PDB file of C-alpha atoms and ligand atoms in Angstrom:
ATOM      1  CA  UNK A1114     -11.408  29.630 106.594  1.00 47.00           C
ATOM      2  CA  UNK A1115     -13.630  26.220 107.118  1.00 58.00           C
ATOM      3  CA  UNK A1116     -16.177  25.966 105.110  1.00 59.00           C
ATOM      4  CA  UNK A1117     -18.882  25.565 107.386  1.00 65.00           C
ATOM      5  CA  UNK A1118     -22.733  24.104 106.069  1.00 63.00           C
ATOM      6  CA  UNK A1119     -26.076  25.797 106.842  1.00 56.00           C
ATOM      7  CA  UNK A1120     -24.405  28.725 107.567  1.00 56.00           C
ATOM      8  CA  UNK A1121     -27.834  30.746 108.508  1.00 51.00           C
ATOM      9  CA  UNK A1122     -28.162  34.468 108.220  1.00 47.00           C
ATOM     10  CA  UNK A1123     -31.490  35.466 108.816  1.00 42.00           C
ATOM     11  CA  UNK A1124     -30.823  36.470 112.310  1.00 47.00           C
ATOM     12  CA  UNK A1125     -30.327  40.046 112.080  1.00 47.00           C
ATOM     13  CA  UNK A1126     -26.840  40.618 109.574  1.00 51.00           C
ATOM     14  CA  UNK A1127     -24.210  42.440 112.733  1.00 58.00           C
ATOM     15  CA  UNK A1128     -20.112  43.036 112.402  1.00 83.00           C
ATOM     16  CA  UNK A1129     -19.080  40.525 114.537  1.00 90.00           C
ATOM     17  CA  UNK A1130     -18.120  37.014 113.401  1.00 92.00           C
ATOM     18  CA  UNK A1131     -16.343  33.779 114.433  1.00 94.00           C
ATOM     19  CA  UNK A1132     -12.560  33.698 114.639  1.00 93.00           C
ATOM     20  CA  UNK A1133     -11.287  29.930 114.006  1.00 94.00           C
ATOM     21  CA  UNK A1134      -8.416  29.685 115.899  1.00 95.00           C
ATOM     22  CA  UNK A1135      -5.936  26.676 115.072  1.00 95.00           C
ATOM     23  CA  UNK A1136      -3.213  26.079 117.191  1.00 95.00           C
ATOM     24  CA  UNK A1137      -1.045  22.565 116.318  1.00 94.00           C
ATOM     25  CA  UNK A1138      -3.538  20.396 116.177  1.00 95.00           C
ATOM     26  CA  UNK A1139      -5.795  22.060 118.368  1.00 97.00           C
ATOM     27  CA  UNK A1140      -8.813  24.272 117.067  1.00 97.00           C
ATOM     28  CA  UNK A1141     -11.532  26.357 118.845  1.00 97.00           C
ATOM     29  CA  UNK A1142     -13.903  28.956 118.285  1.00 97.00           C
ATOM     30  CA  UNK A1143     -13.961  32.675 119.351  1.00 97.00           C
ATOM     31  CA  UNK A1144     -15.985  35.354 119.150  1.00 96.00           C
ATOM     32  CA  UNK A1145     -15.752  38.742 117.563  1.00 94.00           C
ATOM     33  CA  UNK A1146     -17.945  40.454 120.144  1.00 95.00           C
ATOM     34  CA  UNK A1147     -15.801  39.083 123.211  1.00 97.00           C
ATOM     35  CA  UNK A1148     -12.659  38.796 122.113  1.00 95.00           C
ATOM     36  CA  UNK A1149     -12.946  42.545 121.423  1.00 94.00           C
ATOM     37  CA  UNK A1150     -12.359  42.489 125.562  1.00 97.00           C
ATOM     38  CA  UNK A1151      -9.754  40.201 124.645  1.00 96.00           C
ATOM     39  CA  UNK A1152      -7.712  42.526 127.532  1.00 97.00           C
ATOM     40  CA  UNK A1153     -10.368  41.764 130.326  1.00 98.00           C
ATOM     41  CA  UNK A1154     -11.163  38.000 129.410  1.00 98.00           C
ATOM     42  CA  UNK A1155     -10.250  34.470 127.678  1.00 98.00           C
ATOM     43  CA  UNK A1156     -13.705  32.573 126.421  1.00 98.00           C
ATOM     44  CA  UNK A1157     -13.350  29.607 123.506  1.00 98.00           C
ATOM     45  CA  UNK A1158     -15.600  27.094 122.217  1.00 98.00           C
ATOM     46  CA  UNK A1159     -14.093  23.798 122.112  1.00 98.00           C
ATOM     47  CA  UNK A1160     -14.416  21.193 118.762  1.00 98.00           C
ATOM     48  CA  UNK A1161     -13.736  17.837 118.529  1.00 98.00           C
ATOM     49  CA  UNK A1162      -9.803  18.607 116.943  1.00 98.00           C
ATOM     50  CA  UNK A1163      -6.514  18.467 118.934  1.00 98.00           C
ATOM     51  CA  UNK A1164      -7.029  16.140 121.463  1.00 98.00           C
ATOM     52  CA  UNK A1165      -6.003  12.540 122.721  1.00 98.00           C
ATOM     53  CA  UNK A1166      -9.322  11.019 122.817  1.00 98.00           C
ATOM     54  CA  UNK A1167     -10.201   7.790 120.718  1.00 97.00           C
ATOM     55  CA  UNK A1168     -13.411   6.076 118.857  1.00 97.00           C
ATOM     56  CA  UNK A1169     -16.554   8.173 119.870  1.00 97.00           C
ATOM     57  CA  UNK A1170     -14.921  10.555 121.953  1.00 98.00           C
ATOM     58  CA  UNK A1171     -12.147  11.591 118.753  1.00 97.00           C
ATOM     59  CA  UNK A1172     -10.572  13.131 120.019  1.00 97.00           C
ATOM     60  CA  UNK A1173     -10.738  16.751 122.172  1.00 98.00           C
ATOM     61  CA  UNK A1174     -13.838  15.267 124.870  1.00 98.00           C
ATOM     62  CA  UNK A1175     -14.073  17.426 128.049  1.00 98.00           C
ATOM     63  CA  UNK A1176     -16.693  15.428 129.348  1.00 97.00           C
ATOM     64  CA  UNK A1177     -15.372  13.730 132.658  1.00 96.00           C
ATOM     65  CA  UNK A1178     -18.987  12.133 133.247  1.00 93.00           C
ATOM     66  CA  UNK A1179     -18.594  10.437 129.517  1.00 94.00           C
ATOM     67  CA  UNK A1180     -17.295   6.909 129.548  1.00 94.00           C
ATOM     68  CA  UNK A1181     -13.759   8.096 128.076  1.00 97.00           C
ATOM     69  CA  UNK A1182     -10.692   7.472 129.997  1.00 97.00           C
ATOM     70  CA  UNK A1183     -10.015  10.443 132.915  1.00 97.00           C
ATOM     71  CA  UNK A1184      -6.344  10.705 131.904  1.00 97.00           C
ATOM     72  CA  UNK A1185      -7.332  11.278 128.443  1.00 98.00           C
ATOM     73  CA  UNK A1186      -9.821  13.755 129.196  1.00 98.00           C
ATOM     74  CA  UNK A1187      -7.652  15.235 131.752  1.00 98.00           C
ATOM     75  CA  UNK A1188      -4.942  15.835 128.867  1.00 98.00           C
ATOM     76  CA  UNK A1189      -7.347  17.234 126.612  1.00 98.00           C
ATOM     77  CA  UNK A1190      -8.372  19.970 129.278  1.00 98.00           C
ATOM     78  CA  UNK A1191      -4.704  20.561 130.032  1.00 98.00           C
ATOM     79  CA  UNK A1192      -4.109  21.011 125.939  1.00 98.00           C
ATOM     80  CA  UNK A1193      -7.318  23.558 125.714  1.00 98.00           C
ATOM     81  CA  UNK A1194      -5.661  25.403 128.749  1.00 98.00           C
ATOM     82  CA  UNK A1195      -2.747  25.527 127.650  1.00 98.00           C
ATOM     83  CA  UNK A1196      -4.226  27.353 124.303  1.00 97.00           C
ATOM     84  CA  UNK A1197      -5.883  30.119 126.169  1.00 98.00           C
ATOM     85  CA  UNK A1198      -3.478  30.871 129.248  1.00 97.00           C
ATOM     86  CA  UNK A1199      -5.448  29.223 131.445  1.00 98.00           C
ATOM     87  CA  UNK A1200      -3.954  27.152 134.790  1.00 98.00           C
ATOM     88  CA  UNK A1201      -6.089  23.671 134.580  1.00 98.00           C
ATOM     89  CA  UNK A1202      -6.179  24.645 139.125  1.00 98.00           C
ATOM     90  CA  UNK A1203      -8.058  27.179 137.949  1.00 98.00           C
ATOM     91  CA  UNK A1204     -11.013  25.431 136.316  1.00 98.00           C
ATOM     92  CA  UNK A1205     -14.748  25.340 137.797  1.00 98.00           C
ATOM     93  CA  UNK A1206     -17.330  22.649 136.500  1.00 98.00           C
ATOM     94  CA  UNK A1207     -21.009  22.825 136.015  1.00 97.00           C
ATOM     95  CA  UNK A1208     -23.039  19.883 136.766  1.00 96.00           C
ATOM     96  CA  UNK A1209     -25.647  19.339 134.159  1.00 97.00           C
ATOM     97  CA  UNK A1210     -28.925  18.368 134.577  1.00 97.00           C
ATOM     98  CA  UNK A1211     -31.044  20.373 132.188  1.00 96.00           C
ATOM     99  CA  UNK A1212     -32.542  22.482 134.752  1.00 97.00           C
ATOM    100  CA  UNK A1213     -31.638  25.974 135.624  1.00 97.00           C
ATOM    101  CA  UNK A1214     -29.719  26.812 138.389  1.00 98.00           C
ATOM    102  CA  UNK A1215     -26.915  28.560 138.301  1.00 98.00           C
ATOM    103  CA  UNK A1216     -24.238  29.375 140.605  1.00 98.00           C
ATOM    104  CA  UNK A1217     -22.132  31.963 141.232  1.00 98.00           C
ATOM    105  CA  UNK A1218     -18.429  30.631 141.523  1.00 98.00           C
ATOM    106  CA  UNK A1219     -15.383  32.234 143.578  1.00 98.00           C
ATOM    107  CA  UNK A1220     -11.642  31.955 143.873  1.00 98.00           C
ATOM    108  CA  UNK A1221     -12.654  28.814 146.829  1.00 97.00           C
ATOM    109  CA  UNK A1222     -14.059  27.077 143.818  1.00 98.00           C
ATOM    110  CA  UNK A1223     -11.098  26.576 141.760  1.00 98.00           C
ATOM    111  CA  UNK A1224     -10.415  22.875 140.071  1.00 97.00           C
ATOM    112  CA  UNK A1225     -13.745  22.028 141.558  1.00 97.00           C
ATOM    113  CA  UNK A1226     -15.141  19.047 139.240  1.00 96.00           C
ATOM    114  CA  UNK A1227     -11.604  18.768 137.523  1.00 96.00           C
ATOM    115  CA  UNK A1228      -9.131  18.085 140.424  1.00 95.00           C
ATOM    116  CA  UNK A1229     -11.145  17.940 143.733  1.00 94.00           C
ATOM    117  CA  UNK A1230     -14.492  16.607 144.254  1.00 93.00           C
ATOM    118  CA  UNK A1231     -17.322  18.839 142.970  1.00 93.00           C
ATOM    119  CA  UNK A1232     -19.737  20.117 145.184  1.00 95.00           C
ATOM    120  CA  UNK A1233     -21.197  22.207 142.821  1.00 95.00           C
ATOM    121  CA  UNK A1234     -24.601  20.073 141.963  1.00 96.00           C
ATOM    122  CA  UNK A1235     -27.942  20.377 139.464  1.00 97.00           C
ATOM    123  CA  UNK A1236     -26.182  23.323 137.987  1.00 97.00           C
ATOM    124  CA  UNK A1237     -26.291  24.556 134.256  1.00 98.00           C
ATOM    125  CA  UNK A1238     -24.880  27.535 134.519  1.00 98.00           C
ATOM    126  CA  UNK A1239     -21.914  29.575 136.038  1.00 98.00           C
ATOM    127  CA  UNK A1240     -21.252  32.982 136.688  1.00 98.00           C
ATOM    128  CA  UNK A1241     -18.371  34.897 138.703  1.00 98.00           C
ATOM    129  CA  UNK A1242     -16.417  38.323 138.836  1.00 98.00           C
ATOM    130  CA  UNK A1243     -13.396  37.122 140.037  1.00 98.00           C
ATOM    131  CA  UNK A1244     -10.281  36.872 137.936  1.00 98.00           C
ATOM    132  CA  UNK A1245      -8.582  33.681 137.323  1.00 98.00           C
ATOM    133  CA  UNK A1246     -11.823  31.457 137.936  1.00 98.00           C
ATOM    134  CA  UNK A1247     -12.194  29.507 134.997  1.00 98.00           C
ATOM    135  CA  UNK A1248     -15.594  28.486 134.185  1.00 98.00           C
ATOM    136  CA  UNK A1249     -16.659  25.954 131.897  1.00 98.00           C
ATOM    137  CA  UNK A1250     -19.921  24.276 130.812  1.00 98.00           C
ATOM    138  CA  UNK A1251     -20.357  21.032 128.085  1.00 98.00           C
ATOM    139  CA  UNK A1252     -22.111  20.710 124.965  1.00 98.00           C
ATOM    140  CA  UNK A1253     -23.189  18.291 121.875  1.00 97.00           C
ATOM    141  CA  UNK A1254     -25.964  20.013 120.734  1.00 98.00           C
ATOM    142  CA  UNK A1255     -27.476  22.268 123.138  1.00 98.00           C
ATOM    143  CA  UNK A1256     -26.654  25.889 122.543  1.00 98.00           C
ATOM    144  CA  UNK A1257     -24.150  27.648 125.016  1.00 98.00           C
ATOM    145  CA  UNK A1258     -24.574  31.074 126.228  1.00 98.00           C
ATOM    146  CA  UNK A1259     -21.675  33.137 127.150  1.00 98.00           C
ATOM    147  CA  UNK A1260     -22.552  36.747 128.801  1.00 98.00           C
ATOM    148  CA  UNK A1261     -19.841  39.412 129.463  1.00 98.00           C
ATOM    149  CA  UNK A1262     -20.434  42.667 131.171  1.00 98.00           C
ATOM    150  CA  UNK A1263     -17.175  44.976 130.652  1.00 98.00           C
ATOM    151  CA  UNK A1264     -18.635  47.539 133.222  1.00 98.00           C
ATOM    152  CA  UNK A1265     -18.817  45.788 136.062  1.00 98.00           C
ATOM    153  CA  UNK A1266     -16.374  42.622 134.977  1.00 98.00           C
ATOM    154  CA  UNK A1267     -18.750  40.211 135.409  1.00 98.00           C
ATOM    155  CA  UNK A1268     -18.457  36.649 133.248  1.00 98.00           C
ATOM    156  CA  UNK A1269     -21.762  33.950 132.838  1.00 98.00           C
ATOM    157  CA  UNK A1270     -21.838  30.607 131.229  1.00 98.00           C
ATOM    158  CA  UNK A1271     -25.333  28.930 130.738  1.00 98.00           C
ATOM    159  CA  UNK A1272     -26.277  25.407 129.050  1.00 98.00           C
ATOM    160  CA  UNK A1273     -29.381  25.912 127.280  1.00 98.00           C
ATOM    161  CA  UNK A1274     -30.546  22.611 125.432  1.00 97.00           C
ATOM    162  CA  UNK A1275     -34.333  22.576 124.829  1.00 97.00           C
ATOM    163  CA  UNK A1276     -35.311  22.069 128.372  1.00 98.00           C
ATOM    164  CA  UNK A1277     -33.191  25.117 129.420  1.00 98.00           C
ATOM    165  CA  UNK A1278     -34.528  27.494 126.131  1.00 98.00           C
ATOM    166  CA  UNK A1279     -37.926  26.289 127.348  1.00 98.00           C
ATOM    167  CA  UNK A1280     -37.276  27.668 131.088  1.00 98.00           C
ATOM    168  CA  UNK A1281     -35.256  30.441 129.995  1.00 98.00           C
ATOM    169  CA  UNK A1282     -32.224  29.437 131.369  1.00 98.00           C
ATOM    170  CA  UNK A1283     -29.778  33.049 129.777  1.00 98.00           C
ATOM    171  CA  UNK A1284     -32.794  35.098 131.584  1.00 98.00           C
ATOM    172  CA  UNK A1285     -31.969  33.467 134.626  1.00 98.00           C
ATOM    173  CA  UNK A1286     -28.525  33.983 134.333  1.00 98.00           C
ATOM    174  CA  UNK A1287     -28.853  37.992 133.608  1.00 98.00           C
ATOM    175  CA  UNK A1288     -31.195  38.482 136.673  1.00 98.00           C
ATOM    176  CA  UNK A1289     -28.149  37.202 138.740  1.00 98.00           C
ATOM    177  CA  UNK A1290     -25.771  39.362 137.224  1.00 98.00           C
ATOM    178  CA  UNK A1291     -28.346  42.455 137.805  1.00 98.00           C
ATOM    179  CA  UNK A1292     -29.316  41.442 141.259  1.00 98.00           C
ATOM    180  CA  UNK A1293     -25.988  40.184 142.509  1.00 98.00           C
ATOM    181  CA  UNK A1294     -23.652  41.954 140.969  1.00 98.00           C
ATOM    182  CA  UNK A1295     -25.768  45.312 139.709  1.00 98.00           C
ATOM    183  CA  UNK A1296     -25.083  44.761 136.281  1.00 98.00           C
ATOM    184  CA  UNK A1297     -27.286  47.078 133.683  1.00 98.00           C
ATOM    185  CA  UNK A1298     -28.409  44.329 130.741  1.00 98.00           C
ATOM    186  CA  UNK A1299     -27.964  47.024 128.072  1.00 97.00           C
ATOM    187  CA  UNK A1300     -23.918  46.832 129.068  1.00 98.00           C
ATOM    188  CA  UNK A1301     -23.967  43.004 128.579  1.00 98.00           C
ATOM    189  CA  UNK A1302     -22.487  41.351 125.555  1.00 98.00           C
ATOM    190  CA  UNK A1303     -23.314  37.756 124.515  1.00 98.00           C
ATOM    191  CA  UNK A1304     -22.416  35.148 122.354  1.00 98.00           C
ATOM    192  CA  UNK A1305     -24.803  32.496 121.482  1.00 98.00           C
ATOM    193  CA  UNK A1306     -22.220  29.697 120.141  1.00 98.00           C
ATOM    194  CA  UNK A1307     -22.439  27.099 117.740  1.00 98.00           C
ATOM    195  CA  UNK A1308     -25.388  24.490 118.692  1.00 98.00           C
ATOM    196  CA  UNK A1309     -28.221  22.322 116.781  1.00 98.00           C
ATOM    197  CA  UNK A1310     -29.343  24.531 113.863  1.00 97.00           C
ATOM    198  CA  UNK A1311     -33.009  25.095 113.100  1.00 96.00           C
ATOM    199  CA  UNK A1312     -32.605  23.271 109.834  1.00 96.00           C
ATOM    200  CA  UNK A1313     -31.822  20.122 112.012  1.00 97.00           C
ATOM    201  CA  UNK A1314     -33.636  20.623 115.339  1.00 98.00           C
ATOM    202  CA  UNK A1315     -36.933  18.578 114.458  1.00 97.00           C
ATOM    203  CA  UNK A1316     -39.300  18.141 117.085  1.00 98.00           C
ATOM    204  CA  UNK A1317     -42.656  16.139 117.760  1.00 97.00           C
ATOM    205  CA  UNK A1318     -46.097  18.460 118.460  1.00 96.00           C
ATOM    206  CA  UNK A1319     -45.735  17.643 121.952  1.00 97.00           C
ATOM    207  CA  UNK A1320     -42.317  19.459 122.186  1.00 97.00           C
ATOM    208  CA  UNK A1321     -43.681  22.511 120.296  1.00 97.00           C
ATOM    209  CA  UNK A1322     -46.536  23.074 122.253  1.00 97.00           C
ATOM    210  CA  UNK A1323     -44.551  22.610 125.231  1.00 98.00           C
ATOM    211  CA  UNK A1324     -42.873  25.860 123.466  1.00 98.00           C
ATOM    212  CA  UNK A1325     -45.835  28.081 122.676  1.00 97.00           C
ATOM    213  CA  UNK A1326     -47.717  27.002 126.303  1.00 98.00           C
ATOM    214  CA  UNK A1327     -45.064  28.853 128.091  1.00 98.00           C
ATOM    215  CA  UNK A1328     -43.614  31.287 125.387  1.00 98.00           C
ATOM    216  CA  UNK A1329     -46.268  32.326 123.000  1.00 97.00           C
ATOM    217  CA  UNK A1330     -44.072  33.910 121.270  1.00 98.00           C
ATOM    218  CA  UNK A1331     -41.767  31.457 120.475  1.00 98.00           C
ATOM    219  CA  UNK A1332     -44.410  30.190 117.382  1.00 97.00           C
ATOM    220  CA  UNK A1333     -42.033  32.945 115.411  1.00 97.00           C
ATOM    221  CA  UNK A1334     -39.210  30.500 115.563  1.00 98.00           C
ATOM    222  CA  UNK A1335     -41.444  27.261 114.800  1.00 97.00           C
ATOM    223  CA  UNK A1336     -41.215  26.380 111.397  1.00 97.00           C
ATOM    224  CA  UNK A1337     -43.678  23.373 110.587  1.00 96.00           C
ATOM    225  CA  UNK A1338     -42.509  20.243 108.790  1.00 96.00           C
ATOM    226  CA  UNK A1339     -45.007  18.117 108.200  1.00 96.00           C
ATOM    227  CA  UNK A1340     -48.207  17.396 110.824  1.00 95.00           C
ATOM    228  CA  UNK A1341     -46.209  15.569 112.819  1.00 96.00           C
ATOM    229  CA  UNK A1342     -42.756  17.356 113.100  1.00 97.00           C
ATOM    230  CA  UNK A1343     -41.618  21.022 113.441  1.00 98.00           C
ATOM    231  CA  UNK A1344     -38.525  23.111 113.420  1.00 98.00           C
ATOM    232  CA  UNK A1345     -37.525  25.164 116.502  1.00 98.00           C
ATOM    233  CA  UNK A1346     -34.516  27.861 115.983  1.00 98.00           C
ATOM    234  CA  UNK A1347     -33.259  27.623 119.859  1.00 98.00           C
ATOM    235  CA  UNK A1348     -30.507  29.970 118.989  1.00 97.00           C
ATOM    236  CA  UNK A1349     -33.290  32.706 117.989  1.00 97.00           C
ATOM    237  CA  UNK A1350     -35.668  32.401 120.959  1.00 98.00           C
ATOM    238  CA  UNK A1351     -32.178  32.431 123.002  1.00 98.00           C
ATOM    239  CA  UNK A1352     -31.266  35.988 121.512  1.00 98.00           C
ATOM    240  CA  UNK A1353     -35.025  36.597 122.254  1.00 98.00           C
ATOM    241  CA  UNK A1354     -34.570  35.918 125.447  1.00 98.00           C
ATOM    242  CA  UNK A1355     -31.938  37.735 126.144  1.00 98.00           C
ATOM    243  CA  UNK A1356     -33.469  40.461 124.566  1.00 98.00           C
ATOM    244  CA  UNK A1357     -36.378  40.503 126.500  1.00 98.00           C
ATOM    245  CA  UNK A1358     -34.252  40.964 129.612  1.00 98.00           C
ATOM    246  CA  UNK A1359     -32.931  43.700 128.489  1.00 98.00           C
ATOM    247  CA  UNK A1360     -29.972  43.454 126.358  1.00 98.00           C
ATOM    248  CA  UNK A1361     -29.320  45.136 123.519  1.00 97.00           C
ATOM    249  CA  UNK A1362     -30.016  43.463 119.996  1.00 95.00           C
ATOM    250  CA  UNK A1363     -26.533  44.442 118.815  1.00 94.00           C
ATOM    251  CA  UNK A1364     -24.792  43.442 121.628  1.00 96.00           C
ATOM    252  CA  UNK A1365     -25.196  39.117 120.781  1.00 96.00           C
ATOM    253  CA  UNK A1366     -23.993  37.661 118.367  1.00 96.00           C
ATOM    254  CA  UNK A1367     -25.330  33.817 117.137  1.00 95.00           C
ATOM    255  CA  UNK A1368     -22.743  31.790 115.743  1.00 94.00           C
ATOM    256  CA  UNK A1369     -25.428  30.195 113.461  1.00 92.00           C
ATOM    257  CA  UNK A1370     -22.694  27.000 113.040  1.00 95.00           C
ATOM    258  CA  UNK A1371     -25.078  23.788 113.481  1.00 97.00           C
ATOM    259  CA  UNK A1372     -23.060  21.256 115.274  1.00 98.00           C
ATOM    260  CA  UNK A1373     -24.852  18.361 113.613  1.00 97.00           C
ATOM    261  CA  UNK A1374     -24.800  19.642 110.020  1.00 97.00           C
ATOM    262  CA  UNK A1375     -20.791  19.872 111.119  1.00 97.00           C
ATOM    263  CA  UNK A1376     -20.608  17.026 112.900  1.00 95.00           C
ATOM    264  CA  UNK A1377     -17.097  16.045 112.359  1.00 96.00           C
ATOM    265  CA  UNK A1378     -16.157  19.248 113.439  1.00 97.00           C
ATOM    266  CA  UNK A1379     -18.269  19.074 116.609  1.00 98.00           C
ATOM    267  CA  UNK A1380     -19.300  16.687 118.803  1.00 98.00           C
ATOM    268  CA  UNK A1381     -23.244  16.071 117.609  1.00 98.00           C
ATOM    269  CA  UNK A1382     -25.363  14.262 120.487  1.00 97.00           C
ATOM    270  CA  UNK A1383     -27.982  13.848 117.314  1.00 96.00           C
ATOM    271  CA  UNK A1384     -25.743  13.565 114.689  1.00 96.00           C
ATOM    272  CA  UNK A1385     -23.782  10.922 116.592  1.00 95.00           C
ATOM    273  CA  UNK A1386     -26.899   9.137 117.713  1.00 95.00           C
ATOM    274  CA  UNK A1387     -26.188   9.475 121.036  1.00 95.00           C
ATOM    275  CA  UNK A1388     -22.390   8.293 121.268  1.00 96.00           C
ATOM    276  CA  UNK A1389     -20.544  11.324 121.123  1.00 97.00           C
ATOM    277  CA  UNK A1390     -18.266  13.252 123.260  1.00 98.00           C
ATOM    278  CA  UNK A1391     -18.846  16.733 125.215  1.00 98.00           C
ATOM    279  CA  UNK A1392     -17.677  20.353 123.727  1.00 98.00           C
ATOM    280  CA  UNK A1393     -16.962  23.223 126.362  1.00 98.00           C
ATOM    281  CA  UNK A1394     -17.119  26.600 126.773  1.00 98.00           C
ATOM    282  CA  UNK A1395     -14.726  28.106 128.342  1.00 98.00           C
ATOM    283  CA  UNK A1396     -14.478  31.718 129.949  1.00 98.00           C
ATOM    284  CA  UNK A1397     -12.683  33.526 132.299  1.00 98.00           C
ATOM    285  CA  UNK A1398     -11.606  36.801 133.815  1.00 98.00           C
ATOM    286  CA  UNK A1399      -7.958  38.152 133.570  1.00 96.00           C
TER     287      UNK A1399
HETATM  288 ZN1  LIG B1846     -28.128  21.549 110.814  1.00 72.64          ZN
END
């Protein structure tokens, strides 16, 4: 087991846990909760070990947009593939902008981003119900959202970094798979994977009160500094979130891993100052 630091648990205590899967050189991150469904679907989260890139981006960057070399970034998603079963034709891209759209992705979406040109634009989040649709979203940092619903075989991805907790980005994403797909939130199981931790997300007053303007009560996961900075636990008001629109409490799981307290086991966009690589998430229907 890796002994990770700032391992929180003051987010309710549930049975599910992180599996730390190491394969060669390669290691990821699953999670009890989904992997249960292990039959129905394939998810990871990515770390920085296994792959081919160099300097900044050592060495498993999925970022295409990064300034890394394509063929080594190409090599690292065809390693990661490999891992989980997955055919690299098969992978769908988000396109990140901090907003939150989100689209829903079919079988005429495959290798979009990845091997043909990506059409897919100002889009932090992904969700589909078809099988063999890979969909993947990047991270160094921001805290990744993965929502299953085993009823009606539905799979989400959404990129929530400040901007996207702020907007409620995961609510987003379960009003699509209610309205499109007629999911029932109390059937949906997520996994709130490893991000910045609330013992390193520091923010100015401007950010907080950005926070408690549009989510009063996100002052429950504001813990104050000093007079200038605060804390914000993103993974909590996530879970919030999610519980807000309807899911049940012991149906998500948080990681509670903080990618910049582990930052050489993640890429850390603040723990790197800025030069770092791009983690993925990884999910998709068998
Ligand atoms: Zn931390």
């Amino acid at each position: 087991m890796i002994a990770f630091k700032n391992l929180f648990n003051n987010h309710d205590a549930n049975k599910y846990y992180n599996i730390f899967v190491k394969k060669g050189e390669l290691e990821y991150i699953k999670f009890s909760n989904l992997e249960k469904y292990g039959y129905l679907i394939e998810h990871c989260f990515t770390t920085r070990k296994g792959g081919v890139s160099t300097g900044e981006f050592s060495s498993l960057n999925l970022g295409l947009k990064k300034k890394d070399s394509r063929e080594n970034v190409i090599e690292n998603f065809r390693r990661i593939c490999r891992a989980l079963n997955i055919e690299l034709s098969n992978v769908v891209l988000s396109d990140q902008v901090h907003g939150t759209n989100i689209r829903v992705v079919t079988e005429k979406d495959r290798g979009k981003g990845i091997l043909v040109d990506n059409d897919i634009k100002d889009c932090d989040g992904l969700i589909t119900n078809t099988k063999n649709v890979a969909i993947v979203t990047f991270y160094a940092d921001c805290v990744p959202v993965f929502l299953f619903d085993p009823e009606k075989r539905v799979i989400g991805l959404a990129h929530s970094g400040w901007k996207g907790t702020l907007e409620q980005i995961a609510a987003n994403a379960v009003n699509i798979m209610v309205t499109r797909f007629k999911c029932s939130p109390e059937n949906i199981v997520s996994a709130i994977g490893p991000s910045i931790g609330k013992c390193c997300f520091e923010v100015g007053n401007e950010v907080k009160e950005k926070f408690i303007n549009k989510i009063s009560w996100s002052e429950n996961f504001c813990t104050k500094k000093d007079e200038e900075k605060t804390y914000i636990d993103l993974q909590g008001i996530v879970k919030q979130t999610l519980i807000n629109s309807g899911l049940r409490s012991e149906n998500i799981f948080i990681s509670n891993i903080c990618t910049k307290c582990n930052k050489d086991m993640f890429f850390s966009h603040r723990g790197d100052m800025g030069k770092t690589g791009s983690l993925a998430a990884i999910m998709q229907l068998k």
